[in-house]
Short mmCIF file of C-alpha atoms in Angstrom, two decimals:
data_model
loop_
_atom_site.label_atom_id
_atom_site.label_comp_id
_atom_site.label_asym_id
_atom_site.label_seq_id
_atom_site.Cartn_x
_atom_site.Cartn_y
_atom_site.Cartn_z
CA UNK A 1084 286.82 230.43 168.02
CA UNK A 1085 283.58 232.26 168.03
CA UNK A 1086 285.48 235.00 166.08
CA UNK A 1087 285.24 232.97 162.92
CA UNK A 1088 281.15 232.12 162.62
CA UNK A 1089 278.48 234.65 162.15
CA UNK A 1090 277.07 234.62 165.65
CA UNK A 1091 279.11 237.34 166.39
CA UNK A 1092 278.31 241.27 165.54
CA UNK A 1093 280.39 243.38 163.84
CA UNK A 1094 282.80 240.65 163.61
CA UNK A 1095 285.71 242.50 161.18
CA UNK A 1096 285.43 245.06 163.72
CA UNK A 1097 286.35 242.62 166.52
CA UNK A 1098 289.33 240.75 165.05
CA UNK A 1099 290.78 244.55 164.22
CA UNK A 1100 290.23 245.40 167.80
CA UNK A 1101 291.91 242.23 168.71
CA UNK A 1102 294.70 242.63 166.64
CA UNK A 1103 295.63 245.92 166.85
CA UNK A 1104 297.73 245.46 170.44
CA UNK A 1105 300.04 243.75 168.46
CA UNK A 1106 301.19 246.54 166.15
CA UNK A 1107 302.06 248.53 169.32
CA UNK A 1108 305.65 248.13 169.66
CA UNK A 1109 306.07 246.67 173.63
CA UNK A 1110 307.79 249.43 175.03
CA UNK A 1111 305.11 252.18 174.04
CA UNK A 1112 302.69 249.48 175.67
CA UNK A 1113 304.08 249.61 178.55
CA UNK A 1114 304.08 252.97 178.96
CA UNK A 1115 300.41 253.33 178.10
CA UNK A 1116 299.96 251.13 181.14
CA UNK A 1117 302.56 252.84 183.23
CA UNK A 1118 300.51 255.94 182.96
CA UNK A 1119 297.47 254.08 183.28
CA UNK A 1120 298.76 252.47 186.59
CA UNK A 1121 300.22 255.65 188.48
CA UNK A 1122 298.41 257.46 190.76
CA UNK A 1123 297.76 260.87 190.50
CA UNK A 1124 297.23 260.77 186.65
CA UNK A 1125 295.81 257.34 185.83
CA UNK A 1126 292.19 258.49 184.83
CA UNK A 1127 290.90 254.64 186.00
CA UNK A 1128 292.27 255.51 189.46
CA UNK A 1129 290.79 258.57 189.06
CA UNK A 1130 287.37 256.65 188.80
CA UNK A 1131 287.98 254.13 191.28
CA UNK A 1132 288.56 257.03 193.23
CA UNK A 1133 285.25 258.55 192.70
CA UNK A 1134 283.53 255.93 193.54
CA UNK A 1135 285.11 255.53 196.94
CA UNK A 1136 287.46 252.71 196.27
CA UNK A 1137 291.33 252.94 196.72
CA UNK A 1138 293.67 250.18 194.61
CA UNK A 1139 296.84 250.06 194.03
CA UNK A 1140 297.97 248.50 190.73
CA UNK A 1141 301.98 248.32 191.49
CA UNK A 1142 301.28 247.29 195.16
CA UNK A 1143 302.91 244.20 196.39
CA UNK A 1144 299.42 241.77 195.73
CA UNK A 1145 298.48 243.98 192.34
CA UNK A 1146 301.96 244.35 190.36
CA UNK A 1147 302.36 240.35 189.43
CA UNK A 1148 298.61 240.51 187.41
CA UNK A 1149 299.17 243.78 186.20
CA UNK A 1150 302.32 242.70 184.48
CA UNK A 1151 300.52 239.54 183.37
CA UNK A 1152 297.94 241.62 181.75
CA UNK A 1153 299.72 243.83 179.98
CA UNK A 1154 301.75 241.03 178.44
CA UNK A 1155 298.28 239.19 177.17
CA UNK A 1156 297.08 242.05 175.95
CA UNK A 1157 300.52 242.79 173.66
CA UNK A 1158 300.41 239.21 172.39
CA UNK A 1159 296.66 238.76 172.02
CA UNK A 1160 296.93 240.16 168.23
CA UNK A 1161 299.45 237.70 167.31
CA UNK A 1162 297.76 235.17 168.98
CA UNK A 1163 294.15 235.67 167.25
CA UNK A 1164 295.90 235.80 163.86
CA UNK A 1165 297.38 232.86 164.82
CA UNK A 1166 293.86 231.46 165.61
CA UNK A 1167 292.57 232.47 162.89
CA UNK A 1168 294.53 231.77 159.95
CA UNK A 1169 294.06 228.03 161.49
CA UNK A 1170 290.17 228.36 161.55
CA UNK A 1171 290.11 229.34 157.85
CA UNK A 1172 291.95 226.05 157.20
CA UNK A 1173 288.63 224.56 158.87
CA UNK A 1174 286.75 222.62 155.98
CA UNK A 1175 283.87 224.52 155.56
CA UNK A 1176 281.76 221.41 155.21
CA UNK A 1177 282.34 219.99 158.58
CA UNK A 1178 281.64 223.23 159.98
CA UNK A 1179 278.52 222.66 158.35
CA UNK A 1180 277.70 219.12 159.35
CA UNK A 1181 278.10 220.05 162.55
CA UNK A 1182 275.16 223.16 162.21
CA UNK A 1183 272.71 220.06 160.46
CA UNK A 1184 273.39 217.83 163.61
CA UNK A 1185 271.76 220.87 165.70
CA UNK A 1186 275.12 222.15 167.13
CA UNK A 1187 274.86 225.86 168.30
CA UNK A 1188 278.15 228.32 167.81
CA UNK A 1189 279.73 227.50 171.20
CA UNK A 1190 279.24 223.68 170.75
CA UNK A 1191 280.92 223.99 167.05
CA UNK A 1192 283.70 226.23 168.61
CA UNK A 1193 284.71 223.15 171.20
CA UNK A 1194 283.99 220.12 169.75
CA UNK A 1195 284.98 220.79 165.92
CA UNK A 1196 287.32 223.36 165.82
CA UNK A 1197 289.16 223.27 168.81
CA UNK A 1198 290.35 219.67 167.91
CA UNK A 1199 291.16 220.90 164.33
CA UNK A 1200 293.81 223.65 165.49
CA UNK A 1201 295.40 221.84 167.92
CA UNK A 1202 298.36 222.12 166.54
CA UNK A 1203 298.28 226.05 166.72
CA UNK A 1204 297.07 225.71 170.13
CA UNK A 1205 300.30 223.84 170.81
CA UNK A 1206 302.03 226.87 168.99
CA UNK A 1207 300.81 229.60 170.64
CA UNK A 1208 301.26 227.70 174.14
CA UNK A 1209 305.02 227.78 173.75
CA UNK A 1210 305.57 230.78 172.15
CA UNK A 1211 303.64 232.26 175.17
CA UNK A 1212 305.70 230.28 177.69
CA UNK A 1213 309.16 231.97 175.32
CA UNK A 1214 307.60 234.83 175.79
CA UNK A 1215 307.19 234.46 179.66
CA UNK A 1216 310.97 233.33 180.21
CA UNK A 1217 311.67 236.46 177.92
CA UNK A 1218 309.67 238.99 180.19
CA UNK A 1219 311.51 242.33 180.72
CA UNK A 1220 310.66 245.45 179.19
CA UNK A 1221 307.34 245.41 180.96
CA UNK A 1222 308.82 244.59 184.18
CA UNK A 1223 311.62 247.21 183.75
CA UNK A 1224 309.56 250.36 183.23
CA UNK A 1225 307.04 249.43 185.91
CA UNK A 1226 310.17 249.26 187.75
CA UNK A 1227 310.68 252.77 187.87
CA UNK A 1228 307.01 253.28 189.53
CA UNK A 1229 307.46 250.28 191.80
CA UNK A 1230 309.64 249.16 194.80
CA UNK A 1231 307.53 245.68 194.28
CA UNK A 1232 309.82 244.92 191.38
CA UNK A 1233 313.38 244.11 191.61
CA UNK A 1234 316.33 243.43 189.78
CA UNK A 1235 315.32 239.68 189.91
CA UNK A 1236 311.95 240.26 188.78
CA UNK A 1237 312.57 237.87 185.69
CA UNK A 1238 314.95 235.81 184.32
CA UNK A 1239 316.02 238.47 181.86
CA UNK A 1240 316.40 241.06 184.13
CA UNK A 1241 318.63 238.97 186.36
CA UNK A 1242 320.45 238.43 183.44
CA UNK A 1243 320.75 241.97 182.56
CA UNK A 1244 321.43 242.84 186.10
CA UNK A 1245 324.42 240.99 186.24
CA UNK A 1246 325.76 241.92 183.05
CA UNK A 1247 325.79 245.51 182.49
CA UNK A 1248 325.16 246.48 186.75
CA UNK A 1249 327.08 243.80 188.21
CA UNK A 1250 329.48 243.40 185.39
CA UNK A 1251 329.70 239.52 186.12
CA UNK A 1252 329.51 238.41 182.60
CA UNK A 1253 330.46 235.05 183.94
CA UNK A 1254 327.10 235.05 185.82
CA UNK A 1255 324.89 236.14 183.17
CA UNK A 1256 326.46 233.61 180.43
CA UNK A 1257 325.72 231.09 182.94
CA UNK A 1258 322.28 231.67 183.73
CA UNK A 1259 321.36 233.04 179.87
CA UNK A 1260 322.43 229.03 179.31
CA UNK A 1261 320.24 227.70 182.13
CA UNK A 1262 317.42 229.61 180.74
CA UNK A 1263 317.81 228.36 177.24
CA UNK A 1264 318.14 224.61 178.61
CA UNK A 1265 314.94 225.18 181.11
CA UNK A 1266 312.82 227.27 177.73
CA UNK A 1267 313.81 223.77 175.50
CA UNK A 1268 313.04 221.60 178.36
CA UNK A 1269 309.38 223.38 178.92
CA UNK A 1270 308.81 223.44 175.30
CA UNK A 1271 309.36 220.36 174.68
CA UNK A 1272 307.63 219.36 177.50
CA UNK A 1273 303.93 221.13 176.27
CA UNK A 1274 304.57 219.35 173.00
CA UNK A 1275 304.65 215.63 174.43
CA UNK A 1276 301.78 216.99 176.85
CA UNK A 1277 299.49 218.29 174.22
CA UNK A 1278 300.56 215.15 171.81
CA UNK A 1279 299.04 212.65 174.00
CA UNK A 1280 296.69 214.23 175.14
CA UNK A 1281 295.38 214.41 171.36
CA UNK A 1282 295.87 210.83 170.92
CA UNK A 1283 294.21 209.78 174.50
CA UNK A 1284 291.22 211.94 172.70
CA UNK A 1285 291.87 210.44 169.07
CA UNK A 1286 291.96 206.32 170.90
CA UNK A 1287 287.98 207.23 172.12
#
């Protein structure tokens, strides 16, 4: 949100930075990670190292958040244009009543456009929680580098697993329907969520 005022410096320079993760196709991704996660030639190891402190980022506490963050950090470009394309549909003069009433950046981020682009924020929400049912080319290369992963990782890789390892199609039909059902039912769930919640807000 604060993306699209003037508080911020350098602000083209920002969104590019934000977007650019998202022109990196997802399996190059994950190998920049993969090589940034393995000992003996991660360089941020390497500095860890040097300053006395051992970590382990495909250990058995680590691997879950590492995955997680090298899914946010693929989607956050789509996600910001998302964002932003909504906050140029912002009418410029309520952004501007708002800065007469006295309201700083971070107030006008909250209060007047958050409520605006709800409806992208509703978007982006389930295409997120798609794109968390869909998880497995991240989860599949770290594989390689850790035990901490298995073949029932994700949904999609147990899916995979039993199709082209286990070669029980039956199986994998079966649960590729139960995850279609459960990725309608969750959808539609954050819709009717986020819906009245914005009327709850819109009845004040």
């Amino acid at each position: 949100m604060l993306l699209d005022s003037g508080a911020v410096r350098l602000r083209a320079f920002a969104q590019l930075g934000l977007f650019l993760p998202h022109a990196v196709p997802g399996i190059i991704a994950a190998l920049i990670w993969l090589y940034l996660y393995t000992p003996g030639i991660s360089p941020v190891i390497e500095l860890f190292a040097k300053a006395d402190l051992t970590i382990d980022f495909l250990g058995i506490h680590t691997v879950i958040p590492s995955i997680v963050n090298i899914a946010l950090w693929s989607n956050l470009g789509y996600n910001t244009v998302v964002f932003y394309a909504a906050l140029q549909a912002v009418p410029r003069e309520v952004i501007e009543a708002s800065v007469v009433d006295g309201a700083g950046p971070v107030r006008t981020a909250l209060q007047v456009k958050t409520p605006l682009v709800r409806a992208s924020i509703v978007m982006v929400a389930i295409f997120t929680l798609i794109w968390a049912l869909q998880l497995f080319t991240e989860p599949m290369l770290l594989s390689q580098s850790s035990p901490m992963i298995s073949s029932r990782f994700s949904p999609s890789m147990y899916i995979y697993d039993a199709a082209f390892t286990r070669n029980n199609y039956s199986l994998a039909a079966a649960a590729s329907v139960v995850l279609l059902v459960c990725t309608i039912a969750l959808s539609y769930g954050v819709t009717r969520f986020t819906s009245r919640a914005g009327n709850a807000e819109e009845a004040r």
